[in-house]
Short mmCIF file of C-alpha atoms in Angstrom, two decimals:
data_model
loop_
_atom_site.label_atom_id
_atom_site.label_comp_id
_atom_site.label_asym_id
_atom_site.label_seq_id
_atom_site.Cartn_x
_atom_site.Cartn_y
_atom_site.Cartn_z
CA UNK A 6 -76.69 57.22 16.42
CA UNK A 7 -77.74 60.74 17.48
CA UNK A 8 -77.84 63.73 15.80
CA UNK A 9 -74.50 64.95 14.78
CA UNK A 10 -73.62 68.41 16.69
CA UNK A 11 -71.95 69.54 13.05
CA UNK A 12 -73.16 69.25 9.72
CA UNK A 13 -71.41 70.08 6.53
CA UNK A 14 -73.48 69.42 3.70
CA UNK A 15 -72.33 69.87 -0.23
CA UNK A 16 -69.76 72.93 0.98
CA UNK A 17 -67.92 74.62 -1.94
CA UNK A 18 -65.61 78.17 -1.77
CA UNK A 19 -64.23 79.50 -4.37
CA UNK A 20 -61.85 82.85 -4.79
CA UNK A 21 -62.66 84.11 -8.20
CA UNK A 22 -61.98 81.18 -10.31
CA UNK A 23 -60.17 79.26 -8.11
CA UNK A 24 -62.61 76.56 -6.55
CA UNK A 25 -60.78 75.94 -3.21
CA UNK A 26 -63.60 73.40 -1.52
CA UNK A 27 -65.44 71.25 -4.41
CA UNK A 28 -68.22 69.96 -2.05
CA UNK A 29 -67.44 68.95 0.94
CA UNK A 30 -69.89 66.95 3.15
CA UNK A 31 -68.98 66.10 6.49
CA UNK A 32 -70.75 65.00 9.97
CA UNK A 33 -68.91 65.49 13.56
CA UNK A 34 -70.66 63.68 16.60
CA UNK A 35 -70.70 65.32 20.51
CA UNK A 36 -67.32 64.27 21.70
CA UNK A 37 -65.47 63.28 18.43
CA UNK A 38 -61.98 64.02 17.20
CA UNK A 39 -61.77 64.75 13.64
CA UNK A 40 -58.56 65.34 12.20
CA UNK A 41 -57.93 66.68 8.39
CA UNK A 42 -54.56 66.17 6.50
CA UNK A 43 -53.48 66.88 3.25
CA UNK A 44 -50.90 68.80 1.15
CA UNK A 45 -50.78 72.33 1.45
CA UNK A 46 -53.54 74.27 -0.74
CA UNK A 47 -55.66 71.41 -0.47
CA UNK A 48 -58.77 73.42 1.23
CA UNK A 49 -58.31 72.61 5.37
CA UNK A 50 -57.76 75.64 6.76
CA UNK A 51 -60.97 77.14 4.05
CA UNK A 52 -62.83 74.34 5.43
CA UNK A 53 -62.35 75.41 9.37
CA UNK A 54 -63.19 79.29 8.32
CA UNK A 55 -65.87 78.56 6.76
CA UNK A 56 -67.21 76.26 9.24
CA UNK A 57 -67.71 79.14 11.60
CA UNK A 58 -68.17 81.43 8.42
CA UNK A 59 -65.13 83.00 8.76
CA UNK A 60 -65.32 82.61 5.46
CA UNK A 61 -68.88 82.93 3.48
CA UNK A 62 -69.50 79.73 1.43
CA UNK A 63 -69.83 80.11 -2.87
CA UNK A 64 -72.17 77.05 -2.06
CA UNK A 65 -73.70 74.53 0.48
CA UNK A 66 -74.54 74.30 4.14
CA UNK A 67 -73.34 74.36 7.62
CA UNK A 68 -75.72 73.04 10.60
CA UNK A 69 -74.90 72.92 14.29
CA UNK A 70 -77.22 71.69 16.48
CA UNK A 71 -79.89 71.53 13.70
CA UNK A 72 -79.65 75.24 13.16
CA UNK A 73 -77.70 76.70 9.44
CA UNK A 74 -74.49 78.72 10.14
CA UNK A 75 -74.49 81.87 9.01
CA UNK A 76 -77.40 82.08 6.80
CA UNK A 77 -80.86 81.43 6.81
CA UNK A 78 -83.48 80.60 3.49
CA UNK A 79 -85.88 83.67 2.38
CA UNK A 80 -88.18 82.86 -0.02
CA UNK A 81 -86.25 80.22 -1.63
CA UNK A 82 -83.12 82.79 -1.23
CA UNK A 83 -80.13 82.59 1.15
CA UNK A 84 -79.67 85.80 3.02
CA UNK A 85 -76.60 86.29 5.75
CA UNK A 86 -78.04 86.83 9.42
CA UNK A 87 -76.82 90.01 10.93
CA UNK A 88 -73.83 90.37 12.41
CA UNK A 89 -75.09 90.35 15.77
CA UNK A 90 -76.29 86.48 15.20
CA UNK A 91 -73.65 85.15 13.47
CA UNK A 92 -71.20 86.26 16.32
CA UNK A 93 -73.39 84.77 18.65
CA UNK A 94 -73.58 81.26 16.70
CA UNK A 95 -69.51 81.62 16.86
CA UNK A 96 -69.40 81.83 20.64
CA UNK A 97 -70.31 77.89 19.96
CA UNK A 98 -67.21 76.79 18.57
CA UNK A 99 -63.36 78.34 19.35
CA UNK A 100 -60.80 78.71 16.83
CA UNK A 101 -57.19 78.36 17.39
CA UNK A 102 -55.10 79.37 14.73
CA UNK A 103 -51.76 79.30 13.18
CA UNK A 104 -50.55 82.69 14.56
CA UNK A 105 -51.61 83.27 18.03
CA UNK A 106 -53.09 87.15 17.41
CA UNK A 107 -53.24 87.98 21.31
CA UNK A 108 -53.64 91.40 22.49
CA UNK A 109 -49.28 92.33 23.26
CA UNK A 110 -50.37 95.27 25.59
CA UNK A 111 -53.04 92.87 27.84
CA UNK A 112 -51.44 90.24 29.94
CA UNK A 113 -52.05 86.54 29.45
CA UNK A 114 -54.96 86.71 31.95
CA UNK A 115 -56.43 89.92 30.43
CA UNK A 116 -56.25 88.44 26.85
CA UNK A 117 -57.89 85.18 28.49
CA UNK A 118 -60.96 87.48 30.42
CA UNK A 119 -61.60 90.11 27.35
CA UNK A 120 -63.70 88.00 25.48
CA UNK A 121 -66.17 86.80 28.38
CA UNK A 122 -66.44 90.38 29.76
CA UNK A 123 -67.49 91.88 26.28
CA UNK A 124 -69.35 89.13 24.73
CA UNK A 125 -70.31 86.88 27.40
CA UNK A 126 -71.17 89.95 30.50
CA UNK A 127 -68.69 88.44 32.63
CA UNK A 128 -67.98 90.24 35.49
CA UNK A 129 -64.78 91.41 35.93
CA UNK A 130 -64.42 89.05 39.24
CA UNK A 131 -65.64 85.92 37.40
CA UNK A 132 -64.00 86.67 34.46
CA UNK A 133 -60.47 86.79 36.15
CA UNK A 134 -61.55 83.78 37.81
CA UNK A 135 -62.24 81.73 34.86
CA UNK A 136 -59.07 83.05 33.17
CA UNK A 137 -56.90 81.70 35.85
CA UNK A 138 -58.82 78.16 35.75
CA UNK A 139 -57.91 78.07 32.21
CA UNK A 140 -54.48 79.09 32.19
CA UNK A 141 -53.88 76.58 34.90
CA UNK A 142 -55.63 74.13 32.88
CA UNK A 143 -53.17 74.77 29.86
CA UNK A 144 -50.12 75.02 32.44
CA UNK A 145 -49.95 78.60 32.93
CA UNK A 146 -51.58 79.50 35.78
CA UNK A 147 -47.68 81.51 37.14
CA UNK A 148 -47.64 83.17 33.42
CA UNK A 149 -51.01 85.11 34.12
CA UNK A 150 -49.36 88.71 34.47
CA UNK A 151 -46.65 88.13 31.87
CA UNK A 152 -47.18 89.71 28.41
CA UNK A 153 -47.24 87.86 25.21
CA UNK A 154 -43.87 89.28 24.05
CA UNK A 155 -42.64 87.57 26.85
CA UNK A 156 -44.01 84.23 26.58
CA UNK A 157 -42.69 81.45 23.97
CA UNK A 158 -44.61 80.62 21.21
CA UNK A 159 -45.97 77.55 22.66
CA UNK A 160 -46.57 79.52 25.93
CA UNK A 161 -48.77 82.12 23.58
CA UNK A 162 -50.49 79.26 21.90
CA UNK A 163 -51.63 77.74 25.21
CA UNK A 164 -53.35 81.44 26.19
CA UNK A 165 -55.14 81.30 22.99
CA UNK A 166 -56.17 78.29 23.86
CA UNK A 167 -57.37 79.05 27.00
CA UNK A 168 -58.70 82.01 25.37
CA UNK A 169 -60.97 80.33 22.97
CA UNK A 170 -62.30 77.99 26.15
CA UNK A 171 -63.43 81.03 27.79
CA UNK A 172 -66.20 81.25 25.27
CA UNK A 173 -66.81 77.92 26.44
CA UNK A 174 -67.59 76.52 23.13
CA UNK A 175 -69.44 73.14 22.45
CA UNK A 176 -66.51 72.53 19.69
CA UNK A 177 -62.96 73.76 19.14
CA UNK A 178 -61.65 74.38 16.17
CA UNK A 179 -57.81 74.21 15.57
CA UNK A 180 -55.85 75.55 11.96
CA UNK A 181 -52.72 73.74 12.51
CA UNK A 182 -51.95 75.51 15.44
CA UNK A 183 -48.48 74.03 16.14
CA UNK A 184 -47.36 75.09 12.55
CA UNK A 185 -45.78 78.47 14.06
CA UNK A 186 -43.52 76.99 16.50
CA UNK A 187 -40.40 75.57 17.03
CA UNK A 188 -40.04 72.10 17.12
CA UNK A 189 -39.07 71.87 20.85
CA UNK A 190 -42.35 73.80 21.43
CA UNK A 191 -44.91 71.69 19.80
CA UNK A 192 -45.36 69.16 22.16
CA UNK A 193 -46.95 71.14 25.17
CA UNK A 194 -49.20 72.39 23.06
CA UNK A 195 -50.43 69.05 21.44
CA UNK A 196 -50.72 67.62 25.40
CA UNK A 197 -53.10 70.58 25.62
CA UNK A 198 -55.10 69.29 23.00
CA UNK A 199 -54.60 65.77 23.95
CA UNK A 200 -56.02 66.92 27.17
CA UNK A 201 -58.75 68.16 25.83
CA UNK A 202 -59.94 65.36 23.73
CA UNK A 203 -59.42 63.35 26.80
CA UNK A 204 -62.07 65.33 28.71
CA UNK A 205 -64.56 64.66 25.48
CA UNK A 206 -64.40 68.05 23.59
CA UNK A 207 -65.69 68.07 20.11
CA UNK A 208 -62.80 68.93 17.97
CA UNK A 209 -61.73 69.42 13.88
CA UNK A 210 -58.50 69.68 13.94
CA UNK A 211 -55.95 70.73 11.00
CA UNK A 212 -52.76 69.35 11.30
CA UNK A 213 -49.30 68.32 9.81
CA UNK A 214 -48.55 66.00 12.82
CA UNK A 215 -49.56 62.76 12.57
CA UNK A 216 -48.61 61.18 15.65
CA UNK A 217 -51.18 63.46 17.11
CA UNK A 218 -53.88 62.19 14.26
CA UNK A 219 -52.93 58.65 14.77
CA UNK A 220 -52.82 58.80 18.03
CA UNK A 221 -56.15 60.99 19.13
CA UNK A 222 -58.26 61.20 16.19
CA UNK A 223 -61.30 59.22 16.38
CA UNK A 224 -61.16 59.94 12.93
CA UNK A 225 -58.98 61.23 9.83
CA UNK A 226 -60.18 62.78 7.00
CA UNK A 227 -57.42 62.91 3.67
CA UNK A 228 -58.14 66.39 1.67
CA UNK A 229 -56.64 67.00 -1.84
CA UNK A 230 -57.70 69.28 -4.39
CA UNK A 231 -60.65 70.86 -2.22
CA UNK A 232 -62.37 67.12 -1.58
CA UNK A 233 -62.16 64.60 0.46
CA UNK A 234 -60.23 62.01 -1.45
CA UNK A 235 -60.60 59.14 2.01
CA UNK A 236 -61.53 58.92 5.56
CA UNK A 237 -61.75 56.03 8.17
CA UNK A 238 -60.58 55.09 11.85
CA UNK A 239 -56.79 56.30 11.93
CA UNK A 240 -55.43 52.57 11.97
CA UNK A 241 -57.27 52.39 8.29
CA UNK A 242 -55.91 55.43 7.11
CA UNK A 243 -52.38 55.14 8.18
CA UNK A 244 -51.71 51.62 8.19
CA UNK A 245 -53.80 50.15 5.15
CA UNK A 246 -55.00 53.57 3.26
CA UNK A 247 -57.41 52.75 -0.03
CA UNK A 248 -56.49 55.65 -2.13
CA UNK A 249 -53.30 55.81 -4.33
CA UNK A 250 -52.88 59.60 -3.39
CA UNK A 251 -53.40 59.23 0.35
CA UNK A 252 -50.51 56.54 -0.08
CA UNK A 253 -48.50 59.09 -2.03
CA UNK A 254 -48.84 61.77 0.43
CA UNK A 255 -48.47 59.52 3.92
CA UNK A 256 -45.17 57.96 2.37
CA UNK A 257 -43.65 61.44 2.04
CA UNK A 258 -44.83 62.90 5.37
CA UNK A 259 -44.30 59.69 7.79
#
């Protein structure tokens, strides 16, 4: 097997004496679908910030490619990398979240092309090219001059989406990003992501739907209580699951 492109090794956060993560350790392979369930307050979302150090670990270690996340040793002493790194290690892997946070007074294709033009030293011309590839990618190439106030919710989620592409990240990472929407609006945004997986993105994904996990995880991962209480292929997990509380949890959510 090769090298995994994401390492998580012995990962703990905790918020003054609440211990969120209690040591997570986790590999992701170049094209794989992970997908984490679990209650709410059971760590994911943590997990997924702290991944791309959104959030700055109490404890452990975060590799991609080889290289530590957010930190580097100093004389047997962990010391945060400037700024300047760290947001250049993030260009490596989008994040999708809950709430969409695009820019209301920038179109869909401006919110798409700001990111590549400031961080990336896009032109303007290829930037507004690449943002209309992606929005007709997610199936909104006709929505690229419309402003987010009026776009659905699923229609915003797609532009960040296609916003976090532009970055043109080696792995996406998603916090439950259909858990804003109305139910008639999921479902075009989980064909996105189907899509995606399809064309052999590396993806974490946190989610509540489990169709989606059973159907396009290559793998599911059970938190509770800031650990992973079981993981396995998604037939394992949601057919024949080991662990008394994953079997608590799946009867109440399928």
């Amino acid at each position: 097997m090769t090298e995994p492109i994401l390492q998580v090794e012995s990962l703990h956060k905790s918020f003054g004496k609440l211990e969120v993560l209690a040591g997570i350790s986790l590999e992701v392979q170049q094209g794989e679908v992970v997908v984490v369930i679990g209650p709410s307050g059971s760590g994911k979302s943590t997990l997924l910030r702290c991944i791309n150090f959104l959030e700055v670990p109490t404890q452990g270690r975060i590799l991609f490619k080889g290289e530590e996340v957010g930190q580097k040793e100093v004389g047997g002493t962990l010391v945060r990398l400037p700024e300047r790194v760290l947001d250049q290690q993030r260009t490596h892997m989008g994040m999708v979240f809950q709430r969409f946070n695009l820019f209301p007074h920038m179109t869909a294709l401006e919110n798409v092309m700001e990111a590549p033009m400031q961080v990336r030293g896009l032109r303007r011309p290829e930037a507004e090219a690449l943002g209309m590839k992606l929005l007709t990618r997610v199936g909104l190439g006709e929505k690229a001059r419309t402003y987010p106030p009026f776009l659905s919710g699923g229609q915003q989620q797609r532009v960040a989406i296609a916003r976090a592409l532009a970055m043109e990240p080696d792995v996406m990472l998603f916090d439950e990003p259909t858990s804003a929407l109305d139910p008639e609006l999921v479902g075009e945004v989980l064909q996105v992501m189907k899509d995606l997986a399809k064309s052999g993105m590396t993806m974490i994904v946190v989610t509540h739907e489990m169709g989606f996990a059973r159907e396009v995880g290559n793998r599911v991962l059970f938190m509770d209580g800031g650990v992973v209480v079981e993981e396995g292929k998604p037939e394992q997990i949601f057919t024949a699951p080991q662990h008394t509380r994953t079997r608590e949890f799946l009867s109440k959510v399928l």
